[in-house]
mmCIF file of C-alpha atoms in Angstrom:
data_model
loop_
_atom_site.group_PDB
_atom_site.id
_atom_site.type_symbol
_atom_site.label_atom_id
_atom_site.label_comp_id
_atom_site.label_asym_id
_atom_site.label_seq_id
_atom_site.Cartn_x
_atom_site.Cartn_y
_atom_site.Cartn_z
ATOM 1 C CA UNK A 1 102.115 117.468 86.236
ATOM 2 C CA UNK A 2 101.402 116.156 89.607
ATOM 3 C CA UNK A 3 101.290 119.427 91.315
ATOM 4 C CA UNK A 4 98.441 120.559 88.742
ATOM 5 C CA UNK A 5 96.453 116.700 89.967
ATOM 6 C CA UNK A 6 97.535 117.674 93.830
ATOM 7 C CA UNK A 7 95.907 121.158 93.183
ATOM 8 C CA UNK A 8 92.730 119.500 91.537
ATOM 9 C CA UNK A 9 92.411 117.216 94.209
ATOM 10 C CA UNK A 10 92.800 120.070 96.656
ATOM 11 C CA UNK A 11 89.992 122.261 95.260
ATOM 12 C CA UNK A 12 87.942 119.176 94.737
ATOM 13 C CA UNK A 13 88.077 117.907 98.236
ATOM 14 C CA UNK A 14 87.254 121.114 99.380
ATOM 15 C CA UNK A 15 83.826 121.215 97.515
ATOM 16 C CA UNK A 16 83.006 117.351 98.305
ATOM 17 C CA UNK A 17 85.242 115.910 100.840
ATOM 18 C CA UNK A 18 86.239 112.857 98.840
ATOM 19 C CA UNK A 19 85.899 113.932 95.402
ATOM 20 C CA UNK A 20 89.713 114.267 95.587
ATOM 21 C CA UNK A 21 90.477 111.040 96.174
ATOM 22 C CA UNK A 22 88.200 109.985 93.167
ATOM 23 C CA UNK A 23 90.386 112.158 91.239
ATOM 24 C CA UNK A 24 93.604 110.003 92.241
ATOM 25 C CA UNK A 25 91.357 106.516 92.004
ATOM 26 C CA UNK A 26 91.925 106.003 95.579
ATOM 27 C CA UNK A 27 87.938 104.754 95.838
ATOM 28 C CA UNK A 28 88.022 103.570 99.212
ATOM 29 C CA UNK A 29 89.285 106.809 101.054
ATOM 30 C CA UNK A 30 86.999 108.544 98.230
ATOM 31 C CA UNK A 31 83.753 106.940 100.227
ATOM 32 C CA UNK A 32 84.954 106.993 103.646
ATOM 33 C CA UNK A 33 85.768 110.779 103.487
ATOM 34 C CA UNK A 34 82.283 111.385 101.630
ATOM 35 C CA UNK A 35 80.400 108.815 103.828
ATOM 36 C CA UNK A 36 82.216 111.079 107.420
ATOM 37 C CA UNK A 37 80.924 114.247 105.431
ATOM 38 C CA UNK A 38 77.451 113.382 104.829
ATOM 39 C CA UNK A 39 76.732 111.829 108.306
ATOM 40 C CA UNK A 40 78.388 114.823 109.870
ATOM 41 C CA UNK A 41 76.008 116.652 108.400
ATOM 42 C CA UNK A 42 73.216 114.732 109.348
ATOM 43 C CA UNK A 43 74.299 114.884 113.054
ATOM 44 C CA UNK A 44 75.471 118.265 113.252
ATOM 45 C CA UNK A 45 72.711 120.476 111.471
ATOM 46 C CA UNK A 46 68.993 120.684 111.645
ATOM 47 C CA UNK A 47 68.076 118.604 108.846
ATOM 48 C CA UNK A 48 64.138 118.204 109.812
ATOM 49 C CA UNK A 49 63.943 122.449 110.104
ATOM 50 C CA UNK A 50 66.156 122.785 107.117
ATOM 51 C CA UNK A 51 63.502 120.676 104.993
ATOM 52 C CA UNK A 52 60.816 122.098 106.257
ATOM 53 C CA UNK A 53 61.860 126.100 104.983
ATOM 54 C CA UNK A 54 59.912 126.947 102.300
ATOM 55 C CA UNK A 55 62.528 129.002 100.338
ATOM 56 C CA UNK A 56 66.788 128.813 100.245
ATOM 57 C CA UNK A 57 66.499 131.972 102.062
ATOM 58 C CA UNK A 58 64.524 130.723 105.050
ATOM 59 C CA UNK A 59 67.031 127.659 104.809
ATOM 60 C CA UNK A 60 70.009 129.347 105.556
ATOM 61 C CA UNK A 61 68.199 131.697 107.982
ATOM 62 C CA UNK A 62 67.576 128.262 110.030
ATOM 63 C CA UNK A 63 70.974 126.672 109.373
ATOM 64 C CA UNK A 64 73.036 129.996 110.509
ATOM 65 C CA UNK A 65 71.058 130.260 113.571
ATOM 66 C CA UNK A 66 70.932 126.604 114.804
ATOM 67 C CA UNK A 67 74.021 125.861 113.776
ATOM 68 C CA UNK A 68 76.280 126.500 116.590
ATOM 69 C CA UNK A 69 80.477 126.768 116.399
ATOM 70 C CA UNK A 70 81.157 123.201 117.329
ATOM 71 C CA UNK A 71 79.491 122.071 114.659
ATOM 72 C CA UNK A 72 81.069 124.194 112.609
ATOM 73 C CA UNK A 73 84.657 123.721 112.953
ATOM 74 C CA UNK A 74 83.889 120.072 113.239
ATOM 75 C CA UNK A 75 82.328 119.573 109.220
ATOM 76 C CA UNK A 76 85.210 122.517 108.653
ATOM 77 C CA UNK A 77 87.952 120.229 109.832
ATOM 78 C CA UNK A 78 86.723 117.166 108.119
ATOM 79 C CA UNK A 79 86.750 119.457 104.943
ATOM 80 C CA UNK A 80 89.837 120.775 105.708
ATOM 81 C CA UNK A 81 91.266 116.993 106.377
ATOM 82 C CA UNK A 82 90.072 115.503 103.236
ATOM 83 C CA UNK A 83 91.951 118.574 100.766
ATOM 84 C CA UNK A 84 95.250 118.012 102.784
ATOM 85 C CA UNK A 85 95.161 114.255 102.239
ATOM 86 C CA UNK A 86 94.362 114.247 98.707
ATOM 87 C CA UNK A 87 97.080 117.194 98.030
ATOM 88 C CA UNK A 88 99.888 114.602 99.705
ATOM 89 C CA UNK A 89 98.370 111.409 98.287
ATOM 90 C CA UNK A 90 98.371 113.088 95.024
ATOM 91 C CA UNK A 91 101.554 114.198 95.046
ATOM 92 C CA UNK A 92 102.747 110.789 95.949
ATOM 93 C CA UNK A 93 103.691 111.571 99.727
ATOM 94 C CA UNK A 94 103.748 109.154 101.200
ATOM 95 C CA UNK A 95 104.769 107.238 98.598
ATOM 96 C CA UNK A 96 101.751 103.944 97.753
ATOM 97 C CA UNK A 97 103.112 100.620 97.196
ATOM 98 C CA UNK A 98 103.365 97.399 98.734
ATOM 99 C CA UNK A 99 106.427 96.757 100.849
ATOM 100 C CA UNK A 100 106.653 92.950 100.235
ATOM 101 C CA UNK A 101 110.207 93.427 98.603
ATOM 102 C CA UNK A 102 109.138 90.853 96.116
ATOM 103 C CA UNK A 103 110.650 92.321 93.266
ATOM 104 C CA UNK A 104 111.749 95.678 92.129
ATOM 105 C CA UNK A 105 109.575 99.057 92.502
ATOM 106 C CA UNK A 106 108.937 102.221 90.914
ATOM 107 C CA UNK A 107 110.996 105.093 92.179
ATOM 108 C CA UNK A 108 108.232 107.276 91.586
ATOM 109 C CA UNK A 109 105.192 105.747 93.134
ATOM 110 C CA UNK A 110 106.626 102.678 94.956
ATOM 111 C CA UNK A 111 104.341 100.076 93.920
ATOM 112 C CA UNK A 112 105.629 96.901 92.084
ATOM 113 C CA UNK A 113 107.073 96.441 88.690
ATOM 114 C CA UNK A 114 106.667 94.449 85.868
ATOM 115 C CA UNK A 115 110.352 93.323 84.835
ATOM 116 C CA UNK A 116 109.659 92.909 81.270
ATOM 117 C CA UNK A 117 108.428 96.966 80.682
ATOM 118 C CA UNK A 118 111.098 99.783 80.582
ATOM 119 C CA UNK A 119 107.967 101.970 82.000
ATOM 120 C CA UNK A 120 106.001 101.619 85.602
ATOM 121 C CA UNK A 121 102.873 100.449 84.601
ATOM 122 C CA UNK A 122 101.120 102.336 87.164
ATOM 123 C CA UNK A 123 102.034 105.893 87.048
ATOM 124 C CA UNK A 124 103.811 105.211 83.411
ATOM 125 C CA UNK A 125 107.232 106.970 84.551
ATOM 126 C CA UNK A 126 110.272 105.856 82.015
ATOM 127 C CA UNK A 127 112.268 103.427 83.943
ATOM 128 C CA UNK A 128 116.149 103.445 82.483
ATOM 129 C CA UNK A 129 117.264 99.743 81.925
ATOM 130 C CA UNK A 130 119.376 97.987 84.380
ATOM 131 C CA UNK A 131 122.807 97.212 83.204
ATOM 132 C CA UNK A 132 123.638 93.634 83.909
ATOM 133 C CA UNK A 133 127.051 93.590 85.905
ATOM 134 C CA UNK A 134 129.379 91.207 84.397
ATOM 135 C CA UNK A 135 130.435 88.542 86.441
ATOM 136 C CA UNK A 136 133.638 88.184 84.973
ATOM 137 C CA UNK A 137 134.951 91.500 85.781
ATOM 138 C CA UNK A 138 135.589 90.525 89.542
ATOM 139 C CA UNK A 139 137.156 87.593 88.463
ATOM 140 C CA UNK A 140 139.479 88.923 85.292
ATOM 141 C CA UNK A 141 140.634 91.517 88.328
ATOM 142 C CA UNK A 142 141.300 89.092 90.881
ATOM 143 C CA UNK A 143 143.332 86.916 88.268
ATOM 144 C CA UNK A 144 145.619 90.130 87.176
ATOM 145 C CA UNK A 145 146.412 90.817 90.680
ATOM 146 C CA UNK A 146 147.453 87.801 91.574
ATOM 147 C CA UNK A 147 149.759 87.545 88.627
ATOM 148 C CA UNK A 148 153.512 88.814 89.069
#
């Protein structure tokens, strides 16, 4: 399932640089990728001549010929950035967590557990219990070596 949510977040990006990211709930990349978009496009394209066409057609007659190919590849590569960061973050590469090492963590997404669910609360991934060690085995084998 998390190749389908990559994909999404792919496709997504690509219309709205940071739409993505909504998609995973990663909020804050979500509005700097959208806030880079929009003021890219604010810089980079004749927004006063744009507004000022009186049809779409005239629009994009303005914005194809004032637009030149820096511009371009720059709002291209900011689109382009966004859809490969929300692929990896959605596919949990790198993996998000905190590395405090206060207590366990999810071998799926990384991020801390709760000790008393057999399920990450996070990503909801069945966790199989731990199997306490017993602390007598060690000892019961040190005692029947030592015995003649």
């Amino acid at each position: 399932m998390t190749w389908l949510r990559a994909i999404a977040a792919a496709g997504l990006s690509v219309l709205m640089p940071g739409a993505g990211h909504a998609l995973i709930r990663d909020w804050l990349r979500a509005l700097v990728f959208a806030g880079l978009y929009f003021s890219a496009i604010l810089f980079f394209f004749p927004t006063e001549q744009i507004a000022a066409a009186g049809s779409m057609d005239e629009a994009m007659n303005v914005l194809t010929a004032e637009t030149d190919t820096i511009s371009q590849f720059a709002l291209s590569f900011i689109v382009l950035f966004a859809a490969i960061d929300a692929t990896f973050r959605a596919a949990g590469f790198p993996p998000t967590g905190n590395n405090s090492g206060d207590g366990p963590s999810c071998p799926q997404c990384g991020k801390e557990l709760d000790e008393d669910l057999e399920f990450c609360h996070w990503c909801t991934t069945r966790l199989e219990p731990i199997k306490p060690e017993d602390a007598d085995e060690p000892a019961q084998d040190r005692e029947e070596t030592a015995r003649p």
